[in-house]
Short mmCIF file of C-alpha atoms (C1' of nucleotides) in Angstrom, two decimals:
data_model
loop_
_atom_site.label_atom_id
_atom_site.label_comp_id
_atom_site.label_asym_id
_atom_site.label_seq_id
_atom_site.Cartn_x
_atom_site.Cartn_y
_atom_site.Cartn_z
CA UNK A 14 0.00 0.00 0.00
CA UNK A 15 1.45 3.37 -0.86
CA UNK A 16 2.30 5.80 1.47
CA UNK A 17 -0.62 9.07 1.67
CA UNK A 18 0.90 12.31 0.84
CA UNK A 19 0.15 15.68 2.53
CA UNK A 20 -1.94 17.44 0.60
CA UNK A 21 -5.61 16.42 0.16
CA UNK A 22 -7.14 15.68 -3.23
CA UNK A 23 -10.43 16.46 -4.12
CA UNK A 24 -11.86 12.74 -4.57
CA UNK A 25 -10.75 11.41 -1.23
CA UNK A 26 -12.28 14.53 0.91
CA UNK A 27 -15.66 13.73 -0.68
CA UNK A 28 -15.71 9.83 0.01
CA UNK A 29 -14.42 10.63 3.51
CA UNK A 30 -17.27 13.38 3.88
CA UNK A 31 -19.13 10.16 2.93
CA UNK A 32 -18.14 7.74 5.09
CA UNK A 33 -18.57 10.36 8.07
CA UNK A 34 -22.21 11.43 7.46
CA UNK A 35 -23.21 7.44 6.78
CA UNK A 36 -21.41 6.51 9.72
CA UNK A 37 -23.02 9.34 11.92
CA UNK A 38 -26.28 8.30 10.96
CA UNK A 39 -25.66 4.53 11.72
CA UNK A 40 -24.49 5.33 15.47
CA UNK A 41 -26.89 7.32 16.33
CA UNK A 42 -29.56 4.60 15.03
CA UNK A 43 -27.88 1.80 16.18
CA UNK A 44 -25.06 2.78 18.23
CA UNK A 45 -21.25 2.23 18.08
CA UNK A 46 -20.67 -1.20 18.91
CA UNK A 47 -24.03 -2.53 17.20
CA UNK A 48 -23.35 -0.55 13.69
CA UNK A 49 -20.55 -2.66 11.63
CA UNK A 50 -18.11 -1.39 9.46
CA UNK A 51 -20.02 -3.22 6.63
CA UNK A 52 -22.73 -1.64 7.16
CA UNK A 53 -21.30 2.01 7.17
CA UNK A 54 -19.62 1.21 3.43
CA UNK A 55 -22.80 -0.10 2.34
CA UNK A 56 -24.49 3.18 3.11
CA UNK A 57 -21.40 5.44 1.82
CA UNK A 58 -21.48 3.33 -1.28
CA UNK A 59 -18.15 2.13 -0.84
CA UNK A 60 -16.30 -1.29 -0.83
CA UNK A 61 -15.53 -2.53 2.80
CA UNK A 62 -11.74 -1.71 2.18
CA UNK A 63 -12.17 1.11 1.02
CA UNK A 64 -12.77 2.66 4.38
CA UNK A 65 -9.65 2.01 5.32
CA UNK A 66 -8.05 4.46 2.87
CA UNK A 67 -9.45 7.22 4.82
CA UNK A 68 -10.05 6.29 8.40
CA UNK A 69 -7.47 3.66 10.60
CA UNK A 70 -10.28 2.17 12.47
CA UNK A 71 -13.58 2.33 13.47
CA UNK A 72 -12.73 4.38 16.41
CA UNK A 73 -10.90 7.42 14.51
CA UNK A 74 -14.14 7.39 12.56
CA UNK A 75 -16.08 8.34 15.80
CA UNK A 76 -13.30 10.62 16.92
CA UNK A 77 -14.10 12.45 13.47
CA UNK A 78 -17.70 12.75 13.94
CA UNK A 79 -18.04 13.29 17.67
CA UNK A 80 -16.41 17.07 16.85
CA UNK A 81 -17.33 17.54 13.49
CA UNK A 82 -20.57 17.16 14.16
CA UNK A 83 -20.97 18.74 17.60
CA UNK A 84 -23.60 20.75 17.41
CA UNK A 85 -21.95 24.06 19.13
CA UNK A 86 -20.88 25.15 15.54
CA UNK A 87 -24.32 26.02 14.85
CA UNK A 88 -25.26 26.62 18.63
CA UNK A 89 -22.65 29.27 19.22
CA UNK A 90 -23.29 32.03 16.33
CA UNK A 91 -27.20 31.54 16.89
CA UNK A 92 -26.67 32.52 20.86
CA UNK A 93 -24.07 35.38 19.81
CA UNK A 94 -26.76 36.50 17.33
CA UNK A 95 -29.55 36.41 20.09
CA UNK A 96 -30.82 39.80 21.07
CA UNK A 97 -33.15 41.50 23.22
CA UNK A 98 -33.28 44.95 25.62
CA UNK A 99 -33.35 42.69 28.81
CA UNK A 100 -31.46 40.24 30.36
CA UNK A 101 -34.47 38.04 30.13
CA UNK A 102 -35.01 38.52 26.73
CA UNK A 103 -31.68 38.06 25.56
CA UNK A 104 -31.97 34.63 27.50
CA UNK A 105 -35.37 33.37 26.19
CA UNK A 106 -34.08 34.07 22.84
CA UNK A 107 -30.55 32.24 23.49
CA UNK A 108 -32.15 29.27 24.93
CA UNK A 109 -34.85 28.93 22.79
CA UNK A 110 -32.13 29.55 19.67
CA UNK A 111 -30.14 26.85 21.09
CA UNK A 112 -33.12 24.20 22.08
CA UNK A 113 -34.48 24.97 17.90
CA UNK A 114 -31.61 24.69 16.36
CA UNK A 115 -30.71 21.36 18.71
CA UNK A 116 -33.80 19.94 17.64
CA UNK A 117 -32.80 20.07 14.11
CA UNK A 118 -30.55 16.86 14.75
CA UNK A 119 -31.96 15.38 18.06
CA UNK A 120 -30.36 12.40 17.88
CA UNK A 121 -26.55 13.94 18.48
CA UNK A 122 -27.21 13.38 22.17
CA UNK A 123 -27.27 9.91 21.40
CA UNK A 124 -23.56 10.47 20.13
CA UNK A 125 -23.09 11.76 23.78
CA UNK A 126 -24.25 9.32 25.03
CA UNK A 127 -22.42 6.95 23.22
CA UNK A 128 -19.34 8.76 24.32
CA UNK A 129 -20.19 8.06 27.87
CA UNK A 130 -20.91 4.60 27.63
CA UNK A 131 -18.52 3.41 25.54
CA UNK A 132 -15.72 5.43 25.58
CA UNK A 133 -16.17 6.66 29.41
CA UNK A 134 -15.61 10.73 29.21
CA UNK A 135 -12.57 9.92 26.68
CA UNK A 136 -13.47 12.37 23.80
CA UNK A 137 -15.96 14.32 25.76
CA UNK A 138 -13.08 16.05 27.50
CA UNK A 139 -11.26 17.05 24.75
CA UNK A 140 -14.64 18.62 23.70
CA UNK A 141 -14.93 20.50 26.78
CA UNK A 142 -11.51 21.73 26.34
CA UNK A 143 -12.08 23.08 22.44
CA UNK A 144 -15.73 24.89 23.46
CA UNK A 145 -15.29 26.43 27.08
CA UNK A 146 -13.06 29.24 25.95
CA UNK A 147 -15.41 29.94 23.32
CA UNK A 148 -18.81 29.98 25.27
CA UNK A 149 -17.12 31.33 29.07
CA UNK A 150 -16.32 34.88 27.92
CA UNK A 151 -20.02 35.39 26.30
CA UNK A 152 -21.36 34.64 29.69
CA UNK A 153 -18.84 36.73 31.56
CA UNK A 154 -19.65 39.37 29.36
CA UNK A 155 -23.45 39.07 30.37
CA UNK A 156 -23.00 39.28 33.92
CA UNK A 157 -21.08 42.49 33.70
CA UNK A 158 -23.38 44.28 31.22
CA UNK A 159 -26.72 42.91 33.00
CA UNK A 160 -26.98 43.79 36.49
CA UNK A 161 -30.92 41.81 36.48
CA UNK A 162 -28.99 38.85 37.17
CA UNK A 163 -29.07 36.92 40.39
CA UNK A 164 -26.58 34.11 39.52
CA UNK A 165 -23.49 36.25 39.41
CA UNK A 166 -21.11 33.25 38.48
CA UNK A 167 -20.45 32.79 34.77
CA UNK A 168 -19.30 29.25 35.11
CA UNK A 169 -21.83 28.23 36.97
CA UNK A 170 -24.37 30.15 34.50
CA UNK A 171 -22.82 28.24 32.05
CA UNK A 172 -23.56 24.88 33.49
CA UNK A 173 -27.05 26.08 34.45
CA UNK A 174 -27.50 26.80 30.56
CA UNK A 175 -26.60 24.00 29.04
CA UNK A 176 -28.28 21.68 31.59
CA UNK A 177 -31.74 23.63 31.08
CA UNK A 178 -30.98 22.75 27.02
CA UNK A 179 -30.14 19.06 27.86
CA UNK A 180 -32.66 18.61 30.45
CA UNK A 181 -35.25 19.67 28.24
CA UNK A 182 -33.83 17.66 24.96
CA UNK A 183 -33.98 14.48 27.37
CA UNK A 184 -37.19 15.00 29.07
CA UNK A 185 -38.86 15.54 25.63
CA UNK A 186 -37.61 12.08 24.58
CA UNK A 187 -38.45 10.30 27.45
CA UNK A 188 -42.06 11.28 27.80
CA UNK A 189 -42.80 13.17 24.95
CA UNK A 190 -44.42 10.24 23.40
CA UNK A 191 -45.80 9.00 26.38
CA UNK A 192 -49.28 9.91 27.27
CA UNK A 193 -47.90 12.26 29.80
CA UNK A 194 -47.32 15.18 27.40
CA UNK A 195 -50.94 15.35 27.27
CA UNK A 196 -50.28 17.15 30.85
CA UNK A 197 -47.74 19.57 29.70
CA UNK A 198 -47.98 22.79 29.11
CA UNK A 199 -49.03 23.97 25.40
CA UNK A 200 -45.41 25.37 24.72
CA UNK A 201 -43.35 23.13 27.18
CA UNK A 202 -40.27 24.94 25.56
CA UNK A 203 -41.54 28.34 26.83
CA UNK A 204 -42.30 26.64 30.24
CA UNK A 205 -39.07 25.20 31.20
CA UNK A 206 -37.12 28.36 29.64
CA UNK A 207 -39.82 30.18 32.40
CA UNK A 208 -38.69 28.21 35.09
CA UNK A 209 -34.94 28.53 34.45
CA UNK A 210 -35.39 32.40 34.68
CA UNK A 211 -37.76 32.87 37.63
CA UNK A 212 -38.10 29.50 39.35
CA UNK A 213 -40.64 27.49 40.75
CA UNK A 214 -41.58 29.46 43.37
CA UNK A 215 -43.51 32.99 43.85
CA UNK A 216 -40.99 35.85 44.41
CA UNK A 217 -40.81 35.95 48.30
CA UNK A 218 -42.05 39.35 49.87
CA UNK A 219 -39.75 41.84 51.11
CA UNK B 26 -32.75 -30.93 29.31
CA UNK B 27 -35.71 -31.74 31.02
CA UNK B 28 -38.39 -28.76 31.87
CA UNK B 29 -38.46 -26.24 34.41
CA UNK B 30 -40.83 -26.52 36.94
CA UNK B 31 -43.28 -23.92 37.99
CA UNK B 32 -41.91 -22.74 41.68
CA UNK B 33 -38.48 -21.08 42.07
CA UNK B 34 -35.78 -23.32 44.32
CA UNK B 35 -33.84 -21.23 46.24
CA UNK B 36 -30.19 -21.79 45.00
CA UNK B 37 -31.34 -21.13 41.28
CA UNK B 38 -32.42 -17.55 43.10
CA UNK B 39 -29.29 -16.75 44.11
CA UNK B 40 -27.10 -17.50 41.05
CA UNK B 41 -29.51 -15.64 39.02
CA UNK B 42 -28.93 -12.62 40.98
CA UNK B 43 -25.02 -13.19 41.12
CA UNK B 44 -25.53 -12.62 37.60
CA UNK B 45 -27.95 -9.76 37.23
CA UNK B 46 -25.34 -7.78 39.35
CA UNK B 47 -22.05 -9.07 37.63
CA UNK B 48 -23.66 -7.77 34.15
CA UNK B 49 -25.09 -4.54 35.86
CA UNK B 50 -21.74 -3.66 36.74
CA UNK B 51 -20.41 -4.27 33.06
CA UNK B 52 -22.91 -2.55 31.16
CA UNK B 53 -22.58 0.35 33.02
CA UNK B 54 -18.18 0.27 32.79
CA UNK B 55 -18.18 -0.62 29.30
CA UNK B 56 -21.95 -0.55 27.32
CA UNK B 57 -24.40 -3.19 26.17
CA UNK B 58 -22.69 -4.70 22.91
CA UNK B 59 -19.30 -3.99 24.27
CA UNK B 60 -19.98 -6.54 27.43
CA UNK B 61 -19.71 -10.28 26.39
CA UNK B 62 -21.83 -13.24 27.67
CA UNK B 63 -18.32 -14.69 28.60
CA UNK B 64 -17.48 -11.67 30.52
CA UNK B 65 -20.63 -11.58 32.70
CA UNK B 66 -20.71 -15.57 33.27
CA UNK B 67 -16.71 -14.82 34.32
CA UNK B 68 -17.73 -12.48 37.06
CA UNK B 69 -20.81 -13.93 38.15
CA UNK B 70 -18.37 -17.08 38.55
CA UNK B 71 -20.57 -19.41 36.50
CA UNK B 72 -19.94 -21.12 33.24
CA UNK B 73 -21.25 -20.03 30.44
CA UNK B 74 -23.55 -21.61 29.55
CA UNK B 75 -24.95 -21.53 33.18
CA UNK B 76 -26.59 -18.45 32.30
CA UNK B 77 -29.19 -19.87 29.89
CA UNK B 78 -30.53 -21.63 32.78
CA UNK B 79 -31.36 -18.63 33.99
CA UNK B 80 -32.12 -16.33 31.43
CA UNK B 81 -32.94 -16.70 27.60
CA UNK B 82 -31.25 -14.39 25.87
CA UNK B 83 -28.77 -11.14 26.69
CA UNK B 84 -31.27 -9.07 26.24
CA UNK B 85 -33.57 -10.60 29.00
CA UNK B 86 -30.73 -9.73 31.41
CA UNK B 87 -30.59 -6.09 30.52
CA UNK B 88 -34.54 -5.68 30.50
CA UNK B 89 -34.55 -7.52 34.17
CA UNK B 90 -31.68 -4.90 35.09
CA UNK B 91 -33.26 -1.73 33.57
CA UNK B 92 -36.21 -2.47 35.81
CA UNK B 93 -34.92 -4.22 38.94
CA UNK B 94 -32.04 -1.38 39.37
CA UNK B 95 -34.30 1.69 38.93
CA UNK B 96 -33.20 3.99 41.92
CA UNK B 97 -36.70 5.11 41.57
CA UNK B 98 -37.22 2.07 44.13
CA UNK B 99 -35.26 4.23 46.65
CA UNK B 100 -36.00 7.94 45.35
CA UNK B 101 -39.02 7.77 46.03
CA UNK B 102 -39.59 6.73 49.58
CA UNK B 103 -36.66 9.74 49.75
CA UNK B 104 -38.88 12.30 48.57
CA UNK B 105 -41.87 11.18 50.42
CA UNK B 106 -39.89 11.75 53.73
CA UNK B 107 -38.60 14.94 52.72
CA UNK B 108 -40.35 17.36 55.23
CA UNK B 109 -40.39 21.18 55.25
CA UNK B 110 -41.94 24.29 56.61
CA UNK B 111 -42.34 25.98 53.49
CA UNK B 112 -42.43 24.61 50.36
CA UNK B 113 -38.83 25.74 49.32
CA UNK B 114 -37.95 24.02 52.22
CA UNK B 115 -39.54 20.61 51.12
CA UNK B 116 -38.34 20.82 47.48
CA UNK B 117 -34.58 21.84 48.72
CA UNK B 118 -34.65 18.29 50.75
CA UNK B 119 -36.24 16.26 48.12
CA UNK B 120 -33.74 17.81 45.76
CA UNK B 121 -30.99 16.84 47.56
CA UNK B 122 -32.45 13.73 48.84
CA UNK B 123 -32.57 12.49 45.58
CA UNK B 124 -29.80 13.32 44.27
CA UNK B 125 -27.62 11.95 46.88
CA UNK B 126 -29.50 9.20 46.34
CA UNK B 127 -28.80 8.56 42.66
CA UNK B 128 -24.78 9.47 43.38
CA UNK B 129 -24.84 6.05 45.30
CA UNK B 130 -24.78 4.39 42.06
CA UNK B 131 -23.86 7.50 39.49
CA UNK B 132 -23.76 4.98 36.60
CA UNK B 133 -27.21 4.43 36.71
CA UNK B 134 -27.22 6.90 34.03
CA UNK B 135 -25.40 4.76 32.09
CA UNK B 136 -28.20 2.38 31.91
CA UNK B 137 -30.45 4.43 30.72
CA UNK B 138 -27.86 5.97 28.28
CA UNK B 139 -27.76 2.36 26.81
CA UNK B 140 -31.45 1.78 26.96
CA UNK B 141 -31.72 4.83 24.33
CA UNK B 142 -28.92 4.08 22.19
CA UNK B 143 -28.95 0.65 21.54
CA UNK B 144 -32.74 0.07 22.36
CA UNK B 145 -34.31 3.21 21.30
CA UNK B 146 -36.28 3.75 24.35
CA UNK B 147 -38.11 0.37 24.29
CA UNK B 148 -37.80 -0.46 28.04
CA UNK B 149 -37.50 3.08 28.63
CA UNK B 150 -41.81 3.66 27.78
CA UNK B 151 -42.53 0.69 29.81
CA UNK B 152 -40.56 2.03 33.05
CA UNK B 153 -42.34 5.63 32.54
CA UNK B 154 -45.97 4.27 32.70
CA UNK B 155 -44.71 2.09 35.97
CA UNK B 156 -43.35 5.42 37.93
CA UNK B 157 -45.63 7.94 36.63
CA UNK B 158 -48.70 6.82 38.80
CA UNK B 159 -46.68 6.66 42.05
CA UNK B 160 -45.01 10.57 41.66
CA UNK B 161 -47.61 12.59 39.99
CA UNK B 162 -49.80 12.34 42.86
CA UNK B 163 -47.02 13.48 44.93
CA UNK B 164 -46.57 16.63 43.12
CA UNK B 165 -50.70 16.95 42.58
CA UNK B 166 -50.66 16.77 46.29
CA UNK B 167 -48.39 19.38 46.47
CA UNK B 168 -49.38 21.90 44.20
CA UNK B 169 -52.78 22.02 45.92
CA UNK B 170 -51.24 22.06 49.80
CA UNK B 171 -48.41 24.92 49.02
CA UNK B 172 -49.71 27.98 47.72
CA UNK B 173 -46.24 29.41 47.60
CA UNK B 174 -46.00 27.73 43.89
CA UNK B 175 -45.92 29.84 41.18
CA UNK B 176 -45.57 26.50 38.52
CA UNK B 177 -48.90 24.47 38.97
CA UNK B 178 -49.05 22.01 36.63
CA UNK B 179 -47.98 18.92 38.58
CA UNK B 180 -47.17 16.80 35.11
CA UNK B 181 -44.85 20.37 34.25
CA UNK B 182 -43.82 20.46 37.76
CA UNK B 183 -42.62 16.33 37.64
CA UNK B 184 -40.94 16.89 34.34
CA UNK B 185 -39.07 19.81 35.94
CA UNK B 186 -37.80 18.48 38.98
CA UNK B 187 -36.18 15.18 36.97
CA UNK B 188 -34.80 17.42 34.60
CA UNK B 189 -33.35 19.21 37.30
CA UNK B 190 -31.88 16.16 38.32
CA UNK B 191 -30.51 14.55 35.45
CA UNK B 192 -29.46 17.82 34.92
CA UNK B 193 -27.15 18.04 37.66
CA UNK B 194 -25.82 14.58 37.46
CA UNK B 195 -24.66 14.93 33.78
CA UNK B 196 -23.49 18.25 33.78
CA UNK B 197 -21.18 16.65 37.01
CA UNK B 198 -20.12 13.91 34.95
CA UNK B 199 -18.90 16.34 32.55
CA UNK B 200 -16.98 19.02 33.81
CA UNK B 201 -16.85 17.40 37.38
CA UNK B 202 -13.37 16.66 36.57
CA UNK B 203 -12.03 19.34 34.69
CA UNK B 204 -10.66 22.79 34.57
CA UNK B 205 -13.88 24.05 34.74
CA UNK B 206 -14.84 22.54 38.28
CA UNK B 207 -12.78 25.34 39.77
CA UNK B 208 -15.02 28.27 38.77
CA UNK B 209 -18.08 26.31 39.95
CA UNK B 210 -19.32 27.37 43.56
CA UNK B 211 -18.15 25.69 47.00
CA UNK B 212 -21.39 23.50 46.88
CA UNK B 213 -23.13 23.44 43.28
CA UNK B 214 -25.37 20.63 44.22
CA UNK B 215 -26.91 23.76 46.44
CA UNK B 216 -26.42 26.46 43.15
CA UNK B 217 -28.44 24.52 41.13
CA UNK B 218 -31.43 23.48 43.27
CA UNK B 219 -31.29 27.56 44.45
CA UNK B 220 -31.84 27.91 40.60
CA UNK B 221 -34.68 25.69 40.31
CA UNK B 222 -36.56 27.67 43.11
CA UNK B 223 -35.62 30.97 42.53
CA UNK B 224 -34.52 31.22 38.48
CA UNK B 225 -31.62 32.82 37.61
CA UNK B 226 -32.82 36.44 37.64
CA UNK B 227 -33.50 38.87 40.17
CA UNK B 228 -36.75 39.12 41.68
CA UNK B 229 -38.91 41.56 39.14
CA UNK B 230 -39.78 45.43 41.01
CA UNK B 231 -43.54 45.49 41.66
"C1'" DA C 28 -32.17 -40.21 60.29
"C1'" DG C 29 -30.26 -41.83 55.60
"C1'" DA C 30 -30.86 -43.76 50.84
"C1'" DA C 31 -33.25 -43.09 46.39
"C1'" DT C 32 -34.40 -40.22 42.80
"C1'" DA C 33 -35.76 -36.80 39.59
"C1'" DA C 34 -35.52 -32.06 38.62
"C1'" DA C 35 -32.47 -28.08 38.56
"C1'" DA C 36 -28.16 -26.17 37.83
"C1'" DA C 37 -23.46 -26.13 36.14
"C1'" DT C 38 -20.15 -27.41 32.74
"C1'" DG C 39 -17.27 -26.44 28.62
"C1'" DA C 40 -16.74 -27.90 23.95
"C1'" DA C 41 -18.73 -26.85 19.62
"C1'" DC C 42 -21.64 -24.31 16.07
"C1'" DG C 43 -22.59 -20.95 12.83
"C1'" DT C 44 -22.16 -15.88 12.42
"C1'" DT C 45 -20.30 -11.74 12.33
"C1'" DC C 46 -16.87 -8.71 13.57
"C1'" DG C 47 -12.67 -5.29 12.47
"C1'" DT C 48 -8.89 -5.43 9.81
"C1'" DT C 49 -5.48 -6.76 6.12
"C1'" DC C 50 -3.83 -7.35 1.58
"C1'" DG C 51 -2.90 -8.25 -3.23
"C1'" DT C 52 -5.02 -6.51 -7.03
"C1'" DT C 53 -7.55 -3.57 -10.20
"C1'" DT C 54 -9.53 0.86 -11.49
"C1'" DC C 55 -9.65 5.59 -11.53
"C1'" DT C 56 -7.63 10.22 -11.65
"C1'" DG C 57 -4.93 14.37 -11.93
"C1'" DC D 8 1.77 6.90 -16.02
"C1'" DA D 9 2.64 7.32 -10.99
"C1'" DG D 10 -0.14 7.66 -6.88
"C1'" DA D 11 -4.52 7.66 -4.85
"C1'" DA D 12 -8.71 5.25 -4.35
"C1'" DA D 13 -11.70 1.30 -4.70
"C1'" DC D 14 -12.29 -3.44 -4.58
"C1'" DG D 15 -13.68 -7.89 -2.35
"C1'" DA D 16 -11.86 -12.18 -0.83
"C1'" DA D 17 -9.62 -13.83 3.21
"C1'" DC D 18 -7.96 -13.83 8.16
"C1'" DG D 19 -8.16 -14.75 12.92
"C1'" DA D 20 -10.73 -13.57 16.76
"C1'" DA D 21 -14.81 -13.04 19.29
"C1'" DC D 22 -19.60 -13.16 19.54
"C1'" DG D 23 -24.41 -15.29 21.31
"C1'" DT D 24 -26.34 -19.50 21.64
"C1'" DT D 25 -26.91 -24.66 21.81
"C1'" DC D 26 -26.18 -29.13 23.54
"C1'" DA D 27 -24.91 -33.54 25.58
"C1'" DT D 28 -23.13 -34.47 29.84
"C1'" DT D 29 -22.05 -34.28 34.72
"C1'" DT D 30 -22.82 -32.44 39.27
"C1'" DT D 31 -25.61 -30.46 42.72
"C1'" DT D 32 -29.85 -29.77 45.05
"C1'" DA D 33 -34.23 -30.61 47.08
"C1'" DT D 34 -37.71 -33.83 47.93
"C1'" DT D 35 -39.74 -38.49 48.80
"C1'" DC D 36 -39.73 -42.89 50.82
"C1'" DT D 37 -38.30 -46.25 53.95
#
DNA sequence: AGAATAAAAATGAACGTTCGTTCGTTTCTG
DNA sequence: CAGAAACGAACGAACGTTCATTTTTATTCT
């Protein structure tokens, strides 16, 4: 087998393009383990071998997708675009940015989840590493221009934020099938982005 | 082989539990597909083939796990103690109740992560329409005894708090052990249930 | 009590598949 | 016409499951 040079061609980029978006769809169907290397050249329309002109293994194939595909490239512009007079608005629109444009490929949580199960943490740190930079400073920024806030800490604003966005992606798989979304709230979106801003409670009385 | 009679001996009880907990243990280290029938019979201390004495298939051991391992089994008796003056008092202690609870066996999570990846929520429907009954009332009971509430849907109100949860426990498996766990606050288990009561803005002027 | 006995449980070799990966070869491409 | 890309048969290993056999267990009968 010839050794690969260091420039990329045109041809290869697009099969390996290929052989990432088939594979991506097979894991988060199927999973990693269950979803065979067969099956992602069938669906690339590629010979078995072939694979291996582009990837070294199964695993650098998920190491690929798990940050090419993360959905903070799309998540990140759409909360920098987000706008609004108050610090509440600018956060209903943020979070309700984020949980739209999530829901536009639900199923990358199951890529997350994947990367807990199988691979314990092992990529998901590297993740972190590549998007905290990016995301910290917009929420230090916030708390300096918005004195509404109560939570004063950006880290921990940032945690609070992207929990809300995964608590609600989860809870909407779990029952929102089920026949207890009949109970929810018409807009259950609007309602847990409600909650995240004011709580559960009435505003005590001073 | 001759058939299996209709009442369960009591050594046949035990070995079938030895291996409910060996594979337990190995789906949640390593994922569903990734854990072997040789691997669980190996710590269960059985030969392998032992285990079709005992259960059918692989898949009859993870739907007997998903269900017998639910901490809901000990949540809930958790949140039914929780006491409180007010109601921010009682949802504080049945927040933290709970989720000290569920970090007795954090991997739990895991389960579940496996249930929707490689099952696609099959168990995961079935589980739902066994808890549901036993913790809406709980919250229905609440909403009409504490007028302090300012969320009253109890089915919003359920969906809530276990989002809160599951929440937490992810967002700790994620940056628990990184960089980022130094910005966080002394106690963030206490951050985020504040949060959930109070929202992350300041009280609005009347 | 202890022997007899039949069901239950444990054993590990073996079966047929499927897996990820390799490799010699052919085809395409710039 | 070199080098990249595609091909598909082949490899050894590991998988879930089956099976004939042996061992253990629990019960019945003297």
């Amino acid at each position: 087998m010839p050794a690969k040079s260091k420039d990329t061609p045109k041809k290869g980029e697009t099969t390996r393009l290929a052989i990432e978006d088939a594979a991506v769809e097979l894991f988060m169907e199927q999973g990693y383990h269950a979803t065979s290397m067969r099956q992602i050249a069938e669906r690339a329309e590629l010979a078995l071998g072939g694979i291996y002109n582009h990837f070294k293994s199964k695993e650098e194939i998920f190491e690929a997708i798990i940050i090419d595909k993360h959905p903070y490239k799309k998540v990140l512009p759409a909360i920098l675009e987000a706008q609004g007079e108050t610090a509440e608005d600018f956060m209903k629109n943020a979070a309700q940015i984020s949980m739209i444009e999530l829901k536009k490929q639900p199923y990358y949580l199951n890529l997350m989840f994947i990367e807990f199960v199988e691979f314990n943490g092992k990529h998901g740190a590297l993740l972190l590493r590549k998007i905290a930079p990016k995301v910290l400073p917009i929420f230090e920024k916030l708390v300096k221009s918005r004195k509404e806030l109560r939570i004063t800490n950006p880290a921990m604003l940032v945690r609070s934020f992207f929990g809300l966005i995964i608590s609600f992606m989860l809870t909407e798989m779990i029952i929102g099938h089920s026949h207890l979304n009949a109970l929810m709230p018409k807009n259950p979106m609007d309602a847990y982005v409600d909650i995240y801003l004011h709580g559960i409670l009435k505003p005590a009385d001073l």
